Short mmCIF file of C-alpha atoms in Angstrom, two decimals:
data_model
loop_
_atom_site.label_atom_id
_atom_site.label_comp_id
_atom_site.label_asym_id
_atom_site.label_seq_id
_atom_site.Cartn_x
_atom_site.Cartn_y
_atom_site.Cartn_z
CA MET O 151 0.00 0.00 0.00
CA ASP O 152 3.05 2.23 -0.37
CA HIS O 153 1.33 4.20 -3.15
CA LEU O 154 -1.01 5.71 -0.51
CA LYS O 155 1.56 6.51 2.18
CA GLU O 156 2.11 10.01 3.56
CA THR O 157 5.61 10.75 4.85
CA THR O 158 6.12 13.08 7.80
CA LEU O 159 8.28 16.10 7.01
CA SER O 160 7.93 17.83 10.38
CA THR O 161 5.92 17.54 13.59
CA THR O 162 4.81 20.51 15.69
CA PRO O 163 3.48 19.71 19.18
CA VAL O 164 0.56 22.03 19.97
CA TYR O 165 -0.82 20.77 23.26
CA SER O 166 -0.10 18.08 25.82
CA GLY O 167 -2.98 17.46 28.20
CA LYS O 168 -4.53 15.17 30.78
CA ILE O 169 -6.20 12.88 28.26
CA ILE O 170 -5.21 14.04 24.79
CA ASP O 171 -2.26 15.61 22.99
CA LEU O 172 -2.45 17.54 19.74
CA GLU O 173 0.23 17.80 17.09
CA ILE O 174 0.41 19.14 13.55
CA GLN O 175 2.35 17.20 10.96
CA GLU O 176 3.53 18.53 7.66
CA VAL O 177 3.35 15.57 5.27
CA LEU O 178 4.55 14.65 1.82
CA LEU O 179 1.62 13.29 -0.20
CA PRO O 180 1.90 10.39 -2.68
CA ASN O 181 1.89 12.88 -5.59
CA GLY O 182 4.82 14.87 -4.17
CA ASN O 183 2.72 17.78 -2.86
CA LYS O 184 2.68 18.84 0.78
CA SER O 185 -0.24 19.03 3.21
CA LYS O 186 -0.92 19.41 6.93
CA ARG O 187 -2.50 16.83 9.24
CA GLU O 188 -3.98 17.69 12.64
CA ILE O 189 -3.55 14.69 14.90
CA VAL O 190 -5.06 14.00 18.31
CA LYS O 191 -3.18 11.41 20.39
CA HIS O 192 -5.27 9.40 22.83
CA PRO O 193 -4.22 6.57 25.17
CA GLY O 194 -6.92 4.20 23.89
CA ALA O 195 -10.03 2.92 25.61
CA VAL O 196 -12.17 -0.08 26.40
CA ALA O 197 -15.92 -0.64 26.22
CA ILE O 198 -17.99 -3.51 27.57
CA ILE O 199 -21.15 -5.09 26.16
CA ALA O 200 -22.58 -6.58 29.36
CA LEU O 201 -25.78 -8.59 29.70
CA THR O 202 -27.29 -9.14 33.14
CA GLN O 203 -28.76 -12.46 34.31
CA GLU O 204 -32.14 -11.03 33.26
CA ASN O 205 -30.69 -10.57 29.76
CA LYS O 206 -30.66 -6.80 30.05
CA LEU O 207 -27.99 -4.56 28.54
CA LEU O 208 -25.98 -2.48 31.01
CA LEU O 209 -25.84 1.19 30.09
CA VAL O 210 -24.57 4.32 31.78
CA ARG O 211 -25.98 7.81 31.48
CA GLN O 212 -23.33 10.51 31.62
CA TYR O 213 -22.94 14.21 30.90
CA ARG O 214 -20.51 14.68 28.02
CA LYS O 215 -19.07 18.15 28.12
CA ALA O 216 -17.88 17.95 24.49
CA LEU O 217 -21.53 17.54 23.44
CA GLU O 218 -23.07 19.71 26.18
CA LYS O 219 -25.57 16.97 26.87
CA THR O 220 -26.28 13.78 28.78
CA ILE O 221 -26.05 10.65 26.66
CA VAL O 222 -26.47 6.91 27.15
CA GLU O 223 -23.50 4.63 26.48
CA ILE O 224 -22.20 1.17 27.25
CA PRO O 225 -19.68 1.20 30.12
CA ALA O 226 -16.33 2.44 28.84
CA GLY O 227 -13.20 4.21 29.89
CA LYS O 228 -9.69 5.07 28.89
CA LEU O 229 -6.59 2.98 29.44
CA GLU O 230 -4.23 3.97 32.22
CA LYS O 231 -0.54 4.03 31.29
CA ASN O 232 0.69 0.47 30.51
CA GLU O 233 -2.65 -0.98 31.57
CA ASP O 234 -3.74 -4.26 30.00
CA PRO O 235 -7.04 -3.68 28.11
CA LEU O 236 -8.72 -6.69 29.74
CA GLU O 237 -7.83 -5.46 33.24
CA CYS O 238 -9.01 -2.00 32.24
CA ALA O 239 -12.35 -3.42 31.07
CA LYS O 240 -12.88 -5.23 34.40
CA ARG O 241 -11.91 -2.09 36.32
CA GLU O 242 -14.15 0.23 34.31
CA LEU O 243 -17.12 -2.14 34.56
CA LEU O 244 -16.75 -2.27 38.34
CA GLU O 245 -16.12 1.45 38.75
CA GLU O 246 -18.96 2.59 36.50
CA THR O 247 -21.64 0.00 37.27
CA GLY O 248 -20.61 -1.81 40.47
CA TYR O 249 -20.61 -5.16 38.64
CA GLU O 250 -17.82 -7.69 38.72
CA CYS O 251 -17.81 -10.30 35.98
CA GLY O 252 -16.79 -13.94 35.78
CA SER O 253 -15.29 -13.80 32.33
CA LEU O 254 -14.85 -11.20 29.61
CA GLU O 255 -14.66 -12.18 25.95
CA TYR O 256 -12.52 -9.99 23.71
CA LEU O 257 -14.46 -9.06 20.58
CA SER O 258 -12.44 -6.64 18.53
CA SER O 259 -10.67 -3.28 18.50
CA PHE O 260 -11.77 -0.28 16.46
CA TYR O 261 -10.47 3.19 15.68
CA THR O 262 -13.20 5.67 16.53
CA SER O 263 -12.15 8.71 14.45
CA PRO O 264 -9.30 7.72 12.13
CA GLY O 265 -9.47 11.02 10.24
CA PHE O 266 -8.01 13.02 13.11
CA ALA O 267 -7.38 10.81 16.17
CA ASP O 268 -5.52 7.60 17.03
CA GLU O 269 -8.03 6.49 19.68
CA LEU O 270 -8.37 2.69 19.57
CA ILE O 271 -11.22 1.15 21.54
CA HIS O 272 -11.09 -2.47 22.67
CA LEU O 273 -14.49 -4.11 22.87
CA TYR O 274 -15.43 -6.89 25.31
CA PHE O 275 -18.52 -8.98 25.93
CA THR O 276 -19.80 -10.59 29.10
CA ASP O 277 -22.98 -12.31 30.19
CA SER O 278 -21.50 -13.59 33.46
CA LEU O 279 -21.99 -10.63 35.76
CA LYS O 280 -21.53 -11.31 39.45
CA GLU O 281 -22.86 -9.60 42.52
CA CYS O 282 -23.39 -5.89 42.15
CA LYS O 283 -21.51 -3.66 44.56
CA GLU O 284 -21.50 0.09 44.80
CA GLN O 285 -20.27 2.19 41.88
CA GLN O 286 -16.74 3.53 42.35
CA PRO O 287 -16.47 6.22 39.69
CA ASP O 288 -13.48 8.52 39.24
CA GLU O 289 -13.58 11.65 41.34
CA ASP O 290 -14.65 13.75 38.35
CA GLU O 291 -17.12 11.18 36.95
CA PHE O 292 -20.86 11.14 37.63
CA LEU O 293 -23.18 8.60 36.07
CA ASP O 294 -26.47 6.73 36.34
CA VAL O 295 -26.64 3.01 35.62
CA LEU O 296 -29.49 1.66 33.46
CA GLU O 297 -30.44 -1.94 32.69
CA VAL O 298 -32.61 -2.19 29.59
CA SER O 299 -34.01 -5.00 27.49
CA ILE O 300 -32.62 -5.32 23.99
CA GLU O 301 -36.00 -4.19 22.63
CA GLU O 302 -35.76 -1.00 24.72
CA ALA O 303 -32.17 -0.50 23.57
CA GLU O 304 -33.30 -0.84 19.93
CA GLU O 305 -35.95 1.78 20.60
CA PHE O 306 -33.26 4.03 22.16
CA VAL O 307 -31.28 3.78 18.91
CA LYS O 308 -34.34 4.56 16.77
CA ASN O 309 -35.37 7.60 18.79
CA GLN O 310 -31.71 8.67 19.10
CA GLN O 311 -31.52 8.36 22.87
CA ILE O 312 -28.58 6.14 21.96
CA HIS O 313 -26.47 8.48 19.93
CA ASP O 314 -23.04 6.97 20.41
CA ALA O 315 -21.24 4.80 17.86
CA LYS O 316 -19.88 2.09 20.20
CA THR O 317 -23.28 1.73 21.88
CA ALA O 318 -25.15 1.49 18.57
CA TYR O 319 -22.62 -1.18 17.60
CA ALA O 320 -23.30 -2.98 20.89
CA VAL O 321 -27.06 -3.05 20.35
CA GLN O 322 -26.57 -4.45 16.83
CA TYR O 323 -24.10 -6.99 18.22
CA VAL O 324 -26.62 -8.35 20.72
CA LEU O 325 -29.41 -8.42 18.12
CA LEU O 326 -27.25 -10.30 15.62
CA LYS O 327 -25.99 -12.72 18.31
CA ARG O 328 -29.59 -13.56 19.23
CA LYS O 329 -30.56 -14.08 15.60
CA LEU O 330 -27.61 -16.40 15.04
CA GLU O 331 -28.33 -18.36 18.25
CA LYS O 332 -31.99 -18.69 17.27
CA ASP O 333 -31.05 -19.98 13.81
CA ALA O 334 -28.44 -22.43 15.13
CA MET T 101 -30.69 14.79 34.09
CA ASP T 102 -29.61 18.00 35.81
CA HIS T 103 -27.92 16.01 38.58
CA LEU T 104 -25.20 14.99 36.06
CA LYS T 105 -24.63 18.36 34.41
CA GLU T 106 -21.24 20.08 34.31
CA THR T 107 -21.30 23.86 34.12
CA THR T 108 -18.63 25.77 32.21
CA LEU T 109 -16.65 28.20 34.36
CA SER T 110 -14.18 29.29 31.68
CA THR T 111 -13.12 28.33 28.15
CA THR T 112 -9.56 28.61 26.85
CA PRO T 113 -9.11 28.26 23.09
CA VAL T 114 -5.90 26.32 22.38
CA TYR T 115 -5.90 25.74 18.62
CA SER T 116 -8.03 26.58 15.62
CA GLY T 117 -7.19 24.50 12.57
CA LYS T 118 -8.25 23.31 9.13
CA ILE T 119 -10.46 20.49 10.40
CA ILE T 120 -10.48 20.62 14.19
CA ASP T 121 -10.32 23.17 16.99
CA LEU T 122 -9.20 22.45 20.54
CA GLU T 123 -10.36 24.18 23.69
CA ILE T 124 -9.99 23.58 27.42
CA GLN T 125 -12.96 24.16 29.67
CA GLU T 126 -12.84 24.55 33.41
CA VAL T 127 -16.06 23.00 34.69
CA LEU T 128 -18.07 22.86 37.87
CA LEU T 129 -18.90 19.22 38.67
CA PRO T 130 -22.24 18.08 40.13
CA ASN T 131 -20.59 17.75 43.58
CA GLY T 132 -19.30 21.33 43.54
CA ASN T 133 -15.69 20.46 42.72
CA LYS T 134 -13.86 21.75 39.67
CA SER T 135 -12.26 19.82 36.82
CA LYS T 136 -10.86 20.40 33.32
CA ARG T 137 -12.24 19.07 30.05
CA GLU T 138 -10.22 18.92 26.83
CA ILE T 139 -12.62 19.32 23.93
CA VAL T 140 -12.03 18.80 20.22
CA LYS T 141 -14.51 20.58 17.93
CA HIS T 142 -15.19 18.92 14.59
CA PRO T 143 -17.59 19.97 11.80
CA GLY T 144 -19.27 16.55 11.65
CA ALA T 145 -19.12 13.91 8.96
CA VAL T 146 -21.08 11.46 6.84
CA ALA T 147 -20.51 7.81 5.98
CA ILE T 148 -22.24 5.67 3.40
CA ILE T 149 -23.07 1.95 3.50
CA ALA T 150 -23.30 1.26 -0.24
CA LEU T 151 -24.11 -2.06 -1.88
CA THR T 152 -23.39 -2.54 -5.59
CA GLN T 153 -25.74 -4.31 -8.02
CA GLU T 154 -23.66 -7.43 -7.37
CA ASN T 155 -24.46 -7.02 -3.66
CA LYS T 156 -20.91 -6.05 -2.78
CA LEU T 157 -19.99 -3.55 -0.10
CA LEU T 158 -18.10 -0.47 -1.31
CA LEU T 159 -14.96 0.21 0.70
CA VAL T 160 -12.05 2.60 0.36
CA ARG T 161 -8.47 1.99 1.38
CA GLN T 162 -6.74 5.10 2.67
CA TYR T 163 -3.59 6.09 4.53
CA ARG T 164 -4.54 7.57 7.90
CA LYS T 165 -1.74 9.72 9.20
CA ALA T 166 -3.11 9.67 12.76
CA LEU T 167 -2.65 5.88 12.77
CA GLU T 168 0.46 5.76 10.54
CA LYS T 169 -1.18 3.05 8.51
CA THR T 170 -3.46 2.24 5.62
CA ILE T 171 -6.93 1.12 6.69
CA VAL T 172 -10.15 0.03 5.01
CA GLU T 173 -13.30 2.08 5.61
CA ILE T 174 -16.72 2.72 4.14
CA PRO T 175 -16.78 5.94 2.07
CA ALA T 176 -16.94 8.94 4.40
CA GLY T 177 -15.99 12.54 4.67
CA LYS T 178 -16.47 15.68 6.65
CA LEU T 179 -19.23 18.25 6.22
CA GLU T 180 -18.38 21.52 4.49
CA LYS T 181 -19.65 24.64 6.21
CA ASN T 182 -23.48 24.75 6.14
CA GLU T 183 -23.59 21.64 3.96
CA ASP T 184 -26.65 19.42 4.15
CA PRO T 185 -25.55 15.93 5.33
CA LEU T 186 -27.48 14.18 2.53
CA GLU T 187 -25.79 16.33 -0.13
CA CYS T 188 -22.47 15.73 1.57
CA ALA T 189 -23.05 11.96 1.47
CA LYS T 190 -23.80 12.06 -2.28
CA ARG T 191 -20.76 14.24 -2.88
CA GLU T 192 -18.39 12.09 -0.84
CA LEU T 193 -19.63 8.88 -2.46
CA LEU T 194 -19.00 10.33 -5.92
CA GLU T 195 -15.65 11.88 -5.01
CA GLU T 196 -14.26 8.82 -3.25
CA THR T 197 -15.68 5.99 -5.36
CA GLY T 198 -16.94 7.50 -8.62
CA TYR T 199 -20.44 6.20 -7.95
CA GLU T 200 -23.62 8.24 -8.15
CA CYS T 201 -26.65 6.83 -6.40
CA GLY T 202 -30.37 6.90 -7.10
CA SER T 203 -31.48 7.29 -3.51
CA LEU T 204 -29.83 7.45 -0.11
CA GLU T 205 -31.63 6.29 3.03
CA TYR T 206 -30.76 8.10 6.25
CA LEU T 207 -30.04 5.56 8.99
CA SER T 208 -28.86 7.37 12.09
CA SER T 209 -26.29 9.75 13.53
CA PHE T 210 -23.65 8.79 16.07
CA TYR T 211 -21.01 10.54 18.14
CA THR T 212 -17.70 8.85 17.48
CA SER T 213 -15.68 9.87 20.57
CA PRO T 214 -17.98 11.60 23.07
CA GLY T 215 -15.30 11.59 25.76
CA PHE T 216 -13.24 14.28 24.05
CA ALA T 217 -14.78 15.27 20.69
CA ASP T 218 -18.11 16.53 19.35
CA GLU T 219 -17.78 14.77 15.99
CA LEU T 220 -21.21 13.55 14.86
CA ILE T 221 -21.33 11.16 11.93
CA HIS T 222 -24.48 10.81 9.81
CA LEU T 223 -24.91 7.35 8.36
CA TYR T 224 -26.65 6.58 5.04
CA PHE T 225 -27.51 3.43 3.14
CA THR T 226 -27.91 2.84 -0.58
CA ASP T 227 -28.29 -0.16 -2.83
CA SER T 228 -29.18 1.90 -5.89
CA LEU T 229 -25.76 2.82 -7.25
CA LYS T 230 -25.69 4.20 -10.76
CA GLU T 231 -23.01 4.30 -13.40
CA CYS T 232 -19.50 4.52 -12.06
CA LYS T 233 -17.44 7.50 -13.18
CA GLU T 234 -13.91 8.44 -12.26
CA GLN T 235 -12.99 9.16 -8.64
CA GLN T 236 -12.72 12.87 -7.87
CA PRO T 237 -10.91 12.92 -4.53
CA ASP T 238 -9.80 16.09 -2.74
CA GLU T 239 -6.39 17.33 -3.76
CA ASP T 240 -4.80 15.90 -0.60
CA GLU T 241 -6.76 12.62 -0.65
CA PHE T 242 -5.51 9.35 -2.14
CA LEU T 243 -7.53 6.15 -1.98
CA ASP T 244 -8.21 2.77 -3.55
CA VAL T 245 -11.77 1.54 -4.05
CA LEU T 246 -12.66 -2.04 -3.11
CA GLU T 247 -15.88 -3.96 -3.71
CA VAL T 248 -16.17 -6.97 -1.40
CA SER T 249 -18.83 -9.55 -0.64
CA ILE T 250 -20.36 -9.38 2.82
CA GLU T 251 -18.60 -12.66 3.65
CA GLU T 252 -15.24 -11.10 2.73
CA ALA T 253 -16.11 -8.01 4.77
CA GLU T 254 -16.92 -10.22 7.78
CA GLU T 255 -13.55 -11.89 7.35
CA PHE T 256 -11.92 -8.43 7.20
CA VAL T 257 -13.49 -7.62 10.59
CA LYS T 258 -12.33 -10.93 12.10
CA ASN T 259 -8.73 -10.58 10.92
CA GLN T 260 -8.79 -6.86 11.79
CA GLN T 261 -8.26 -5.62 8.24
CA ILE T 262 -11.42 -3.66 9.09
CA HIS T 263 -10.35 -1.79 12.14
CA ASP T 264 -12.66 1.18 12.03
CA ALA T 265 -15.80 1.59 14.15
CA LYS T 266 -18.18 2.94 11.47
CA THR T 267 -17.09 0.22 9.03
CA ALA T 268 -17.52 -2.56 11.59
CA TYR T 269 -20.98 -1.12 12.26
CA ALA T 270 -21.68 -1.15 8.52
CA VAL T 271 -20.74 -4.82 8.14
CA GLN T 272 -22.98 -5.74 11.08
CA TYR T 273 -25.76 -3.60 9.60
CA VAL T 274 -25.69 -5.49 6.30
CA LEU T 275 -25.51 -8.87 8.06
CA LEU T 276 -28.47 -8.06 10.30
CA LYS T 277 -30.46 -6.63 7.37
CA ARG T 278 -29.97 -9.88 5.43
CA LYS T 279 -30.98 -12.00 8.42
CA LEU T 280 -34.13 -9.95 8.91
CA GLU T 281 -35.01 -10.10 5.18
CA LYS T 282 -34.43 -13.85 5.16
CA ASP T 283 -36.70 -14.32 8.19
CA ALA T 284 -39.44 -12.03 6.83
#
């Protein structure tokens, strides 16, 4: 795929923050011209598709300052430095929902915004939730936990109460899984 | 949902660029404490799930500087100022793949990275592609067009050749659509 490659000519750091960094790269395009790329660096994240014993999908409701609104998402969070994604997924599930889980199945990893950011999100599935303890959110994190049937979650997608890519993916994942199990 | 709301105390613009802006907000948390939020502003985007007459999924292969690699995605692109998302979707499909389409069905809109960015992506579906002309990519855009069966696309997700959230969603969407049509 070398005919598509862009070579970095120079990198200008713009901002180094708590969660993200921003840098501008001057690049050499495949046709020999130059262009600029604005690049957000992110530590990566995990998200968990979790079904309760009653077959309900675990969701969290959270205010997202970037959107200036409260939205509904599957439990998720960013990786700490050198943290193993699986351990991160267990930690975030416990912190955000109070649930521990017996086992977590790794599904896949996806880039969320490849046009401007390197954020990679690792997706896990569990239907072996254990006893629910108290939430232990980060000190600057406030959220409500919801448990909804897959039919309710589908409705949330249709009426855009679910407005988040990973969560829409999660709802589709559970629907498709059920279809395949029913057909098997 | 007022018990989750974060109120802005001050906003510091950090960067204003070609595609994204970055600002830092000092916020008042629901418990009265203060925190900082790093927020990327993005104009929004569209993506198109397009099936050819041979029932193949249209994909584009593109070098993504943020990832330092070439990845496979459904056709997509960012909104121009004041551009209608439907018009943007038609334009991007033509520019990136050379295909015009008879009709485009609006599916839904999703935030891609609500933790740090306001990017909203509008998703469309078409299976009424018309005559294929030449690609007309932006002057700094270089891409290959692929047409793959849904089985190949599924394989691409499994072996992580498809590594992009909107594209993984698209593959699931087509799979679920087929299942539902088969069952109907």
